[in-house]
PDB file of C-alpha atoms in Angstrom:
ATOM      1  CA  MET W   1      53.134 -67.205  -0.348  1.00 55.00           C
ATOM      2  CA  ASN W   2      52.107 -64.736  -2.938  1.00 71.00           C
ATOM      3  CA  SER W   3      48.405 -64.692  -1.912  1.00 75.00           C
ATOM      4  CA  LEU W   4      48.655 -64.605   1.801  1.00 74.00           C
ATOM      5  CA  VAL W   5      51.073 -61.200   0.263  1.00 73.00           C
ATOM      6  CA  VAL W   6      47.941 -60.566  -1.573  1.00 74.00           C
ATOM      7  CA  SER W   7      45.579 -60.771   1.388  1.00 77.00           C
ATOM      8  CA  GLY W   8      47.618 -59.057   3.686  1.00 76.00           C
ATOM      9  CA  LEU W   9      48.393 -56.207   1.804  1.00 79.00           C
ATOM     10  CA  VAL W  10      44.517 -56.204   0.655  1.00 80.00           C
ATOM     11  CA  LEU W  11      43.403 -55.603   4.212  1.00 80.00           C
ATOM     12  CA  LEU W  12      45.738 -52.929   5.329  1.00 81.00           C
ATOM     13  CA  VAL W  13      44.261 -51.300   2.349  1.00 84.00           C
ATOM     14  CA  LEU W  14      41.032 -51.092   3.857  1.00 84.00           C
ATOM     15  CA  LEU W  15      41.667 -50.669   6.980  1.00 84.00           C
ATOM     16  CA  LEU W  16      43.338 -47.355   5.977  1.00 82.00           C
ATOM     17  CA  LEU W  17      40.420 -46.191   3.783  1.00 82.00           C
ATOM     18  CA  ALA W  18      38.100 -46.660   7.099  1.00 81.00           C
ATOM     19  CA  ILE W  19      40.679 -44.644   9.120  1.00 80.00           C
ATOM     20  CA  VAL W  20      40.514 -41.916   6.379  1.00 74.00           C
ATOM     21  CA  TRP W  21      36.621 -41.452   6.455  1.00 75.00           C
ATOM     22  CA  GLY W  22      36.321 -42.147  10.341  1.00 71.00           C
ATOM     23  CA  ARG W  23      38.201 -38.759  10.709  1.00 70.00           C
ATOM     24  CA  GLY W  24      36.273 -37.335   8.054  1.00 62.00           C
ATOM     25  CA  LYS W  25      33.311 -38.096   9.649  1.00 60.00           C
ATOM     26  CA  LYS W  26      34.155 -36.878  13.103  1.00 57.00           C
ATOM     27  CA  GLY W  27      36.006 -33.751  11.284  1.00 57.00           C
ATOM     28  CA  LYS W  28      33.297 -32.257   8.797  1.00 64.00           C
ATOM     29  CA  VAL W  29      30.892 -29.197  10.517  1.00 73.00           C
ATOM     30  CA  SER W  30      27.419 -27.958  10.103  1.00 78.00           C
ATOM     31  CA  PRO W  31      27.414 -25.065   7.664  1.00 85.00           C
ATOM     32  CA  TYR W  32      25.543 -23.624   9.624  1.00 88.00           C
ATOM     33  CA  GLU W  33      26.110 -20.796  13.145  1.00 89.00           C
ATOM     34  CA  LEU W  34      23.196 -19.179  15.712  1.00 91.00           C
ATOM     35  CA  GLN W  35      22.418 -16.010  14.836  1.00 88.00           C
ATOM     36  CA  GLU W  36      22.686 -13.848  18.018  1.00 88.00           C
ATOM     37  CA  THR W  37      18.936 -12.247  17.602  1.00 89.00           C
ATOM     38  CA  LEU W  38      16.150 -12.021  15.012  1.00 89.00           C
ATOM     39  CA  PHE W  39      16.077  -8.175  15.208  1.00 89.00           C
ATOM     40  CA  SER W  40      18.208  -5.790  14.947  1.00 88.00           C
ATOM     41  CA  PRO W  41      18.254  -3.200  17.396  1.00 89.00           C
ATOM     42  CA  ALA W  42      16.355  -0.359  15.166  1.00 89.00           C
ATOM     43  CA  GLU W  43      13.762  -2.911  15.100  1.00 90.00           C
ATOM     44  CA  ARG W  44      13.573  -4.582  18.506  1.00 91.00           C
ATOM     45  CA  SER W  45      13.325  -0.859  19.260  1.00 91.00           C
ATOM     46  CA  PHE W  46      10.110   0.221  17.116  1.00 93.00           C
ATOM     47  CA  LEU W  47       9.002  -3.094  17.947  1.00 93.00           C
ATOM     48  CA  GLY W  48       8.211  -1.991  22.100  1.00 93.00           C
ATOM     49  CA  VAL W  49       6.731   1.183  20.316  1.00 93.00           C
ATOM     50  CA  LEU W  50       4.625  -0.621  18.118  1.00 94.00           C
ATOM     51  CA  ASP W  51       3.298  -2.870  21.305  1.00 94.00           C
ATOM     52  CA  LEU W  52       2.451  -0.060  23.265  1.00 94.00           C
ATOM     53  CA  ALA W  53       0.688   2.006  20.295  1.00 94.00           C
ATOM     54  CA  VAL W  54      -1.888  -1.288  19.165  1.00 93.00           C
ATOM     55  CA  GLY W  55      -2.324  -2.564  23.413  1.00 92.00           C
ATOM     56  CA  ASP W  56      -5.146  -5.422  23.477  1.00 92.00           C
ATOM     57  CA  LYS W  57      -6.805  -4.181  20.200  1.00 92.00           C
ATOM     58  CA  ALA W  58      -3.784  -6.421  17.708  1.00 94.00           C
ATOM     59  CA  ARG W  59      -0.927  -8.921  18.391  1.00 95.00           C
ATOM     60  CA  VAL W  60       1.710  -8.131  16.859  1.00 96.00           C
ATOM     61  CA  PHE W  61       3.781 -11.054  13.903  1.00 96.00           C
ATOM     62  CA  ALA W  62       7.047 -10.169  13.270  1.00 94.00           C
ATOM     63  CA  LYS W  63       9.498 -11.509  10.052  1.00 94.00           C
ATOM     64  CA  VAL W  64       5.896 -13.051   8.345  1.00 95.00           C
ATOM     65  CA  ARG W  65       6.822 -14.537   5.245  1.00 95.00           C
ATOM     66  CA  VAL W  66       4.294 -12.896   2.614  1.00 95.00           C
ATOM     67  CA  ALA W  67       3.390 -16.044   1.091  1.00 94.00           C
ATOM     68  CA  ASP W  68       1.433 -16.569   4.221  1.00 95.00           C
ATOM     69  CA  VAL W  69      -0.520 -14.295   4.070  1.00 95.00           C
ATOM     70  CA  LEU W  70      -0.841 -13.565   0.325  1.00 95.00           C
ATOM     71  CA  THR W  71      -1.460 -16.165  -2.354  1.00 93.00           C
ATOM     72  CA  PRO W  72      -1.772 -15.622  -6.684  1.00 93.00           C
ATOM     73  CA  GLN W  73      -5.603 -15.531  -7.585  1.00 90.00           C
ATOM     74  CA  ALA W  74      -6.912 -19.496  -8.114  1.00 86.00           C
ATOM     75  CA  ARG W  75      -8.310 -18.416 -11.352  1.00 86.00           C
ATOM     76  CA  MET W  76      -4.362 -17.556 -12.540  1.00 85.00           C
ATOM     77  CA  GLY W  77      -2.709 -20.527 -14.926  1.00 88.00           C
ATOM     78  CA  LYS W  78      -0.424 -23.106 -13.668  1.00 90.00           C
ATOM     79  CA  SER W  79       2.078 -21.139 -15.514  1.00 92.00           C
ATOM     80  CA  LYS W  80       1.389 -18.040 -13.642  1.00 93.00           C
ATOM     81  CA  TRP W  81       0.426 -18.736 -10.141  1.00 93.00           C
ATOM     82  CA  GLN W  82       3.856 -20.546 -10.250  1.00 94.00           C
ATOM     83  CA  GLN W  83       5.961 -17.188 -11.588  1.00 93.00           C
ATOM     84  CA  ALA W  84       3.470 -14.819  -9.697  1.00 94.00           C
ATOM     85  CA  PHE W  85       4.301 -17.478  -6.364  1.00 94.00           C
ATOM     86  CA  ASN W  86       7.930 -17.280  -6.964  1.00 94.00           C
ATOM     87  CA  ARG W  87       7.908 -13.353  -6.828  1.00 93.00           C
ATOM     88  CA  ILE W  88       6.545 -13.566  -2.795  1.00 94.00           C
ATOM     89  CA  SER W  89       8.086 -16.554  -1.508  1.00 92.00           C
ATOM     90  CA  ALA W  90      11.420 -15.266  -0.635  1.00 92.00           C
ATOM     91  CA  LYS W  91       9.780 -12.124   0.922  1.00 94.00           C
ATOM     92  CA  HIS W  92       8.742 -10.950   4.585  1.00 94.00           C
ATOM     93  CA  PHE W  93       6.865  -8.180   5.799  1.00 95.00           C
ATOM     94  CA  ASP W  94       8.170  -6.632   9.092  1.00 94.00           C
ATOM     95  CA  TYR W  95       5.295  -6.735  11.461  1.00 96.00           C
ATOM     96  CA  LEU W  96       1.891  -7.950  11.109  1.00 96.00           C
ATOM     97  CA  LEU W  97      -0.812  -7.335  12.861  1.00 96.00           C
ATOM     98  CA  CYS W  98      -3.875 -10.024  13.510  1.00 95.00           C
ATOM     99  CA  HIS W  99      -6.744  -9.662  15.353  1.00 93.00           C
ATOM    100  CA  PRO W 100      -6.794 -10.655  18.514  1.00 92.00           C
ATOM    101  CA  ALA W 101      -9.794 -13.075  18.627  1.00 89.00           C
ATOM    102  CA  ASP W 102      -9.770 -14.582  15.360  1.00 90.00           C
ATOM    103  CA  LEU W 103      -6.009 -13.664  14.230  1.00 92.00           C
ATOM    104  CA  SER W 104      -7.196 -12.250  10.790  1.00 93.00           C
ATOM    105  CA  PHE W 105      -5.033  -9.718   8.929  1.00 94.00           C
ATOM    106  CA  LEU W 106      -5.730  -6.337   9.857  1.00 94.00           C
ATOM    107  CA  CYS W 107      -2.195  -4.260   8.320  1.00 94.00           C
ATOM    108  CA  ALA W 108       1.337  -4.526   7.524  1.00 95.00           C
ATOM    109  CA  ILE W 109       3.905  -2.712   8.386  1.00 95.00           C
ATOM    110  CA  GLU W 110       7.699  -2.190   6.598  1.00 94.00           C
ATOM    111  CA  LEU W 111      10.027  -0.219   8.621  1.00 91.00           C
ATOM    112  CA  ASP W 112      11.808   1.751   6.565  1.00 88.00           C
ATOM    113  CA  ASP W 113      15.602   2.280   7.162  1.00 82.00           C
ATOM    114  CA  SER W 114      18.357   3.486   4.804  1.00 78.00           C
ATOM    115  CA  SER W 115      18.940   0.265   2.819  1.00 76.00           C
ATOM    116  CA  HIS W 116      15.173   1.125   1.154  1.00 75.00           C
ATOM    117  CA  ARG W 117      16.663   3.854  -0.302  1.00 78.00           C
ATOM    118  CA  HIS W 118      18.130   2.377  -3.242  1.00 83.00           C
ATOM    119  CA  GLN W 119      16.550   1.651  -6.490  1.00 85.00           C
ATOM    120  CA  LYS W 120      16.428  -2.358  -6.363  1.00 85.00           C
ATOM    121  CA  ARG W 121      14.368  -2.116  -2.853  1.00 85.00           C
ATOM    122  CA  LYS W 122      12.597   0.413  -4.248  1.00 88.00           C
ATOM    123  CA  ALA W 123      11.321  -1.262  -6.360  1.00 91.00           C
ATOM    124  CA  ARG W 124      10.415  -4.586  -4.044  1.00 90.00           C
ATOM    125  CA  ASP W 125       8.598  -1.519  -1.810  1.00 91.00           C
ATOM    126  CA  LEU W 126       6.147  -0.688  -4.590  1.00 93.00           C
ATOM    127  CA  PHE W 127       5.963  -4.143  -5.416  1.00 94.00           C
ATOM    128  CA  LEU W 128       4.860  -5.518  -2.625  1.00 93.00           C
ATOM    129  CA  LYS W 129       2.830  -2.365  -1.983  1.00 93.00           C
ATOM    130  CA  GLU W 130       0.714  -3.203  -5.372  1.00 94.00           C
ATOM    131  CA  ALA W 131       0.417  -6.638  -3.954  1.00 94.00           C
ATOM    132  CA  CYS W 132      -1.320  -5.680  -0.342  1.00 94.00           C
ATOM    133  CA  ASP W 133      -3.469  -2.853  -2.331  1.00 92.00           C
ATOM    134  CA  GLY W 134      -4.651  -6.002  -4.637  1.00 92.00           C
ATOM    135  CA  ALA W 135      -5.173  -8.096  -1.775  1.00 92.00           C
ATOM    136  CA  GLY W 136      -7.231  -5.794  -0.062  1.00 92.00           C
ATOM    137  CA  LEU W 137      -4.181  -5.504   3.075  1.00 93.00           C
ATOM    138  CA  PRO W 138      -3.044  -2.076   4.074  1.00 94.00           C
ATOM    139  CA  LEU W 139       0.399  -1.980   4.131  1.00 94.00           C
ATOM    140  CA  LEU W 140       2.059   0.737   6.246  1.00 93.00           C
ATOM    141  CA  GLN W 141       5.763   1.719   5.384  1.00 92.00           C
ATOM    142  CA  ILE W 142       6.962   3.422   8.641  1.00 91.00           C
ATOM    143  CA  PRO W 143      10.302   5.622   8.686  1.00 90.00           C
ATOM    144  CA  ALA W 144      12.774   3.997  10.855  1.00 88.00           C
ATOM    145  CA  SER W 145      14.505   6.300  13.160  1.00 88.00           C
ATOM    146  CA  SER W 146      15.933   6.565  16.929  1.00 85.00           C
ATOM    147  CA  HIS W 147      11.988   7.717  18.644  1.00 87.00           C
ATOM    148  CA  TYR W 148       9.592   7.348  18.052  1.00 90.00           C
ATOM    149  CA  GLN W 149       5.983   8.191  19.335  1.00 91.00           C
ATOM    150  CA  VAL W 150       3.220   6.086  20.679  1.00 92.00           C
ATOM    151  CA  GLU W 151       0.205   8.760  20.136  1.00 93.00           C
ATOM    152  CA  GLU W 152       1.224   9.482  16.446  1.00 92.00           C
ATOM    153  CA  LEU W 153       1.758   6.095  15.581  1.00 93.00           C
ATOM    154  CA  ARG W 154      -1.109   5.182  17.381  1.00 93.00           C
ATOM    155  CA  GLU W 155      -3.536   7.926  15.867  1.00 91.00           C
ATOM    156  CA  GLN W 156      -2.291   5.927  12.454  1.00 90.00           C
ATOM    157  CA  LEU W 157      -3.377   2.628  13.081  1.00 92.00           C
ATOM    158  CA  LEU W 158      -6.600   3.534  15.251  1.00 89.00           C
ATOM    159  CA  PRO W 159      -8.863   3.533  12.043  1.00 88.00           C
ATOM    160  CA  LEU W 160      -7.336  -0.055  11.039  1.00 87.00           C
ATOM    161  CA  LEU W 161      -7.381  -1.495  14.018  1.00 85.00           C
ATOM    162  CA  SER W 162     -10.901  -0.337  15.215  1.00 72.00           C
ATOM    163  CA  LYS W 163     -12.573  -1.233  11.385  1.00 57.00           C
ATOM    164  CA  ALA W 164     -11.430  -4.355  11.871  1.00 44.00           C
ATOM    165  CA  SER W 165     -14.000  -6.211  14.738  1.00 45.00           C
ATOM    166  CA  PRO W 166     -15.425  -8.937  13.488  1.00 47.00           C
ATOM    167  CA  LEU W 167     -19.475  -7.859  14.246  1.00 43.00           C
ATOM    168  CA  VAL W 168     -21.419  -9.169  17.629  1.00 42.00           C
ATOM    169  CA  GLU W 169     -24.548 -11.058  16.505  1.00 44.00           C
ATOM    170  CA  ASP W 170     -26.929 -11.045  20.046  1.00 46.00           C
ATOM    171  CA  LEU W 171     -28.367 -15.436  19.667  1.00 46.00           C
ATOM    172  CA  LEU W 172     -30.837 -17.023  21.140  1.00 49.00           C
ATOM    173  CA  PRO W 173     -30.506 -19.796  22.946  1.00 52.00           C
ATOM    174  CA  GLY W 174     -29.369 -22.850  20.309  1.00 49.00           C
ATOM    175  CA  GLU W 175     -29.336 -20.585  17.567  1.00 48.00           C
ATOM    176  CA  ARG W 176     -25.997 -20.889  15.441  1.00 44.00           C
ATOM    177  CA  ARG W 177     -24.311 -18.234  14.167  1.00 43.00           C
ATOM    178  CA  GLU W 178     -23.866 -17.640  10.591  1.00 42.00           C
ATOM    179  CA  PRO W 179     -19.825 -17.841   9.695  1.00 41.00           C
ATOM    180  CA  THR W 180     -18.321 -14.895   8.202  1.00 41.00           C
ATOM    181  CA  PHE W 181     -15.837 -16.372   5.273  1.00 43.00           C
ATOM    182  CA  SER W 182     -13.918 -13.978   2.111  1.00 42.00           C
ATOM    183  CA  PRO W 183     -14.890 -14.217  -1.325  1.00 43.00           C
ATOM    184  CA  LEU W 184     -12.169 -15.810  -1.915  1.00 42.00           C
ATOM    185  CA  LEU W 185     -13.865 -18.981  -0.270  1.00 43.00           C
ATOM    186  CA  LEU W 186     -16.688 -18.811  -2.436  1.00 44.00           C
ATOM    187  CA  ASP W 187     -15.366 -21.303  -5.311  1.00 39.00           C
ATOM    188  CA  GLY W 188     -16.194 -19.840  -8.369  1.00 40.00           C
ATOM    189  CA  VAL W 189     -18.026 -17.032  -7.407  1.00 44.00           C
ATOM    190  CA  ASP W 190     -18.414 -14.382  -9.661  1.00 44.00           C
ATOM    191  CA  LEU W 191     -17.919 -10.819  -8.173  1.00 46.00           C
ATOM    192  CA  SER W 192     -18.441  -8.751 -11.411  1.00 44.00           C
ATOM    193  CA  GLU W 193     -22.068  -7.436 -11.021  1.00 44.00           C
ATOM    194  CA  PRO W 194     -23.907  -6.740  -8.670  1.00 49.00           C
ATOM    195  CA  ARG W 195     -27.374  -7.924  -7.905  1.00 48.00           C
ATOM    196  CA  HIS W 196     -30.433  -5.034  -8.877  1.00 47.00           C
ATOM    197  CA  GLY W 197     -28.440  -2.440 -10.368  1.00 45.00           C
ATOM    198  CA  GLY W 198     -25.627  -2.151  -7.664  1.00 46.00           C
ATOM    199  CA  GLN W 199     -28.012  -1.088  -4.657  1.00 45.00           C
ATOM    200  CA  ALA W 200     -27.136  -2.388  -1.247  1.00 42.00           C
ATOM    201  CA  PRO W 201     -30.054  -4.397   0.285  1.00 42.00           C
ATOM    202  CA  VAL W 202     -31.404  -2.143   3.287  1.00 41.00           C
ATOM    203  CA  ALA W 203     -31.547  -3.558   7.037  1.00 40.00           C
ATOM    204  CA  SER W 204     -33.325  -2.590   9.796  1.00 41.00           C
ATOM    205  CA  VAL W 205     -31.545  -1.194  12.370  1.00 41.00           C
ATOM    206  CA  PRO W 206     -33.251  -1.005  15.528  1.00 44.00           C
ATOM    207  CA  GLN W 207     -33.665   2.220  17.595  1.00 48.00           C
ATOM    208  CA  ALA W 208     -32.782   1.827  21.308  1.00 47.00           C
ATOM    209  CA  PRO W 209     -34.767   4.708  23.274  1.00 49.00           C
ATOM    210  CA  LYS W 210     -31.933   7.409  24.748  1.00 48.00           C
ATOM    211  CA  PRO W 211     -31.571   7.598  28.454  1.00 48.00           C
ATOM    212  CA  GLY W 212     -33.379  10.273  30.581  1.00 48.00           C
ATOM    213  CA  LEU W 213     -36.113  11.107  27.844  1.00 46.00           C
ATOM    214  CA  ALA W 214     -39.778  10.475  29.433  1.00 49.00           C
ATOM    215  CA  GLU W 215     -42.753   9.652  26.554  1.00 50.00           C
ATOM    216  CA  PRO W 216     -44.391  12.148  25.514  1.00 48.00           C
ATOM    217  CA  ASP W 217     -48.121  11.841  26.255  1.00 49.00           C
ATOM    218  CA  PRO W 218     -50.943  11.290  23.586  1.00 46.00           C
ATOM    219  CA  GLU W 219     -52.939  13.715  24.738  1.00 46.00           C
ATOM    220  CA  LEU W 220     -50.424  16.887  24.311  1.00 44.00           C
ATOM    221  CA  VAL W 221     -48.930  15.984  20.698  1.00 42.00           C
ATOM    222  CA  ASP W 222     -50.523  16.364  17.872  1.00 47.00           C
ATOM    223  CA  ASN W 223     -50.963  13.449  14.976  1.00 47.00           C
ATOM    224  CA  LEU W 224     -48.848  11.043  16.777  1.00 42.00           C
ATOM    225  CA  PHE W 225     -49.604   8.344  15.476  1.00 45.00           C
ATOM    226  CA  GLY W 226     -49.108  10.274  11.542  1.00 45.00           C
ATOM    227  CA  SER W 227     -45.846  10.184  12.866  1.00 45.00           C
ATOM    228  CA  LEU W 228     -45.015   6.852  13.478  1.00 45.00           C
ATOM    229  CA  ASP W 229     -46.649   6.077  10.381  1.00 46.00           C
ATOM    230  CA  GLU W 230     -44.146   8.603   8.429  1.00 46.00           C
ATOM    231  CA  GLU W 231     -41.134   7.000  10.388  1.00 45.00           C
ATOM    232  CA  GLU W 232     -42.293   3.785   9.047  1.00 45.00           C
ATOM    233  CA  ASP W 233     -41.643   4.778   5.417  1.00 48.00           C
ATOM    234  CA  GLN W 234     -38.395   6.205   5.895  1.00 47.00           C
ATOM    235  CA  PRO W 235     -35.774   3.674   4.264  1.00 48.00           C
ATOM    236  CA  SER W 236     -34.164   1.795   6.650  1.00 52.00           C
ATOM    237  CA  ALA W 237     -29.616   2.360   7.588  1.00 67.00           C
ATOM    238  CA  THR W 238     -27.323   0.729   4.509  1.00 75.00           C
ATOM    239  CA  PRO W 239     -25.461  -1.914   5.766  1.00 83.00           C
ATOM    240  CA  HIS W 240     -21.486  -1.042   5.835  1.00 81.00           C
ATOM    241  CA  CYS W 241     -18.186  -3.248   5.692  1.00 83.00           C
ATOM    242  CA  PRO W 242     -16.677  -3.928   9.457  1.00 81.00           C
ATOM    243  CA  ARG W 243     -13.176  -3.736   7.885  1.00 78.00           C
ATOM    244  CA  CYS W 244     -13.370  -0.397   5.762  1.00 78.00           C
ATOM    245  CA  ASP W 245     -16.429   1.207   6.829  1.00 80.00           C
ATOM    246  CA  ALA W 246     -17.809   1.106   2.572  1.00 82.00           C
ATOM    247  CA  PRO W 247     -21.439   0.374   1.514  1.00 86.00           C
ATOM    248  CA  LEU W 248     -22.589  -3.369   1.336  1.00 84.00           C
ATOM    249  CA  VAL W 249     -24.233  -4.706  -1.963  1.00 86.00           C
ATOM    250  CA  GLU W 250     -26.212  -7.674  -2.233  1.00 85.00           C
ATOM    251  CA  ARG W 251     -24.313 -10.390  -4.787  1.00 82.00           C
ATOM    252  CA  GLU W 252     -25.083 -13.655  -6.417  1.00 79.00           C
ATOM    253  CA  ALA W 253     -22.633 -16.856  -6.715  1.00 73.00           C
ATOM    254  CA  LYS W 254     -22.781 -17.135 -10.662  1.00 71.00           C
ATOM    255  CA  LYS W 255     -21.065 -21.218 -10.659  1.00 63.00           C
ATOM    256  CA  GLY W 256     -19.330 -23.558  -8.506  1.00 59.00           C
ATOM    257  CA  PRO W 257     -20.387 -25.088  -5.248  1.00 61.00           C
ATOM    258  CA  HIS W 258     -22.208 -21.964  -3.839  1.00 65.00           C
ATOM    259  CA  VAL W 259     -24.191 -21.360  -7.466  1.00 69.00           C
ATOM    260  CA  GLY W 260     -27.619 -18.809  -6.650  1.00 76.00           C
ATOM    261  CA  ARG W 261     -26.783 -17.534  -3.088  1.00 77.00           C
ATOM    262  CA  LEU W 262     -26.818 -14.869  -2.273  1.00 82.00           C
ATOM    263  CA  PHE W 263     -24.432 -12.730   0.060  1.00 81.00           C
ATOM    264  CA  LEU W 264     -23.516  -9.683   0.964  1.00 83.00           C
ATOM    265  CA  ALA W 265     -19.846  -8.621  -0.561  1.00 83.00           C
ATOM    266  CA  CYS W 266     -17.636  -5.568   0.266  1.00 82.00           C
ATOM    267  CA  SER W 267     -18.800  -2.656  -2.726  1.00 82.00           C
ATOM    268  CA  ARG W 268     -14.786  -2.203  -3.047  1.00 79.00           C
ATOM    269  CA  PHE W 269     -14.499  -5.377  -3.963  1.00 78.00           C
ATOM    270  CA  PRO W 270     -11.152  -6.607  -4.429  1.00 69.00           C
ATOM    271  CA  GLN W 271      -9.412  -3.799  -2.048  1.00 72.00           C
ATOM    272  CA  CYS W 272     -11.896  -5.398   0.535  1.00 77.00           C
ATOM    273  CA  ARG W 273     -12.672  -8.809   0.154  1.00 74.00           C
ATOM    274  CA  TYR W 274     -15.052  -8.921   3.451  1.00 77.00           C
ATOM    275  CA  ALA W 275     -17.862 -11.397   2.431  1.00 79.00           C
ATOM    276  CA  ALA W 276     -20.857 -12.564   4.945  1.00 78.00           C
ATOM    277  CA  PRO W 277     -24.037 -15.457   4.213  1.00 77.00           C
ATOM    278  CA  HIS W 278     -26.905 -13.719   3.069  1.00 68.00           C
ATOM    279  CA  GLY W 279     -29.684 -15.402   5.663  1.00 53.00           C
ATOM    280  CA  GLN W 280     -33.046 -12.710   4.926  1.00 41.00           C
ATOM    281  CA  LEU W 281     -33.488 -12.579   1.221  1.00 36.00           C
ATOM    282  CA  LYS W 282     -34.388 -15.517  -0.895  1.00 37.00           C
ATOM    283  CA  HIS W 283     -34.670 -16.363  -4.460  1.00 37.00           C
TER     284      HIS W 283
END
């Protein structure tokens, strides 16, 4: 008899526990809720003006994580790399402009409202500006306003957008275009010193005839062939970086899988990290 009573009490306790646990599970509420919009009214207003200003010259992305755009340099130690990454992991750009063809980064934009006047926010803005400058990414800080002029904004952005267009090469049938790569993709490339005393290699630029001008008659021009020889002796134009318009210089990979390879790099490195294969020069 006692055993039956004990068994009944155990079953009763288990039943009560099951009821309480079931009610607690049904009443559990998620700690998250959906926000109304991605942008504040001021951010949404500026986005409309920004879309008009860039047109088809760039694609606009918003709320982009800084760590998806910048990364600590690989030569840092593991501890310092992690510290540098932690400083950018929780930050984001208000807007990011990318090239419409390959989505390469053109510039970042910060919309500065009244919150940027606080000392802590100023320190954050200064750090972000220094990080972008070191990586070669332009960062524009636009004061928030109740109204914006599309033309004024376009004038600020146009130099950054026009210089970032990729070079278009005329290829013969069957030829393969060499990839344009960043020095960051060259494992172990030493960019400390340019070759040949820092002088940029020259590239021959063909000159197209001007429309509407007839070729001169050799009988009416004195020393015609002598002037042509002089033109051939003149130095050709120096190639410039398509992103920042600075002269390109010839560099050589000192170590890594690309050791000994010659390539063209922007003379403003590390502010600008553009690099392109050098297919004409040989050792």
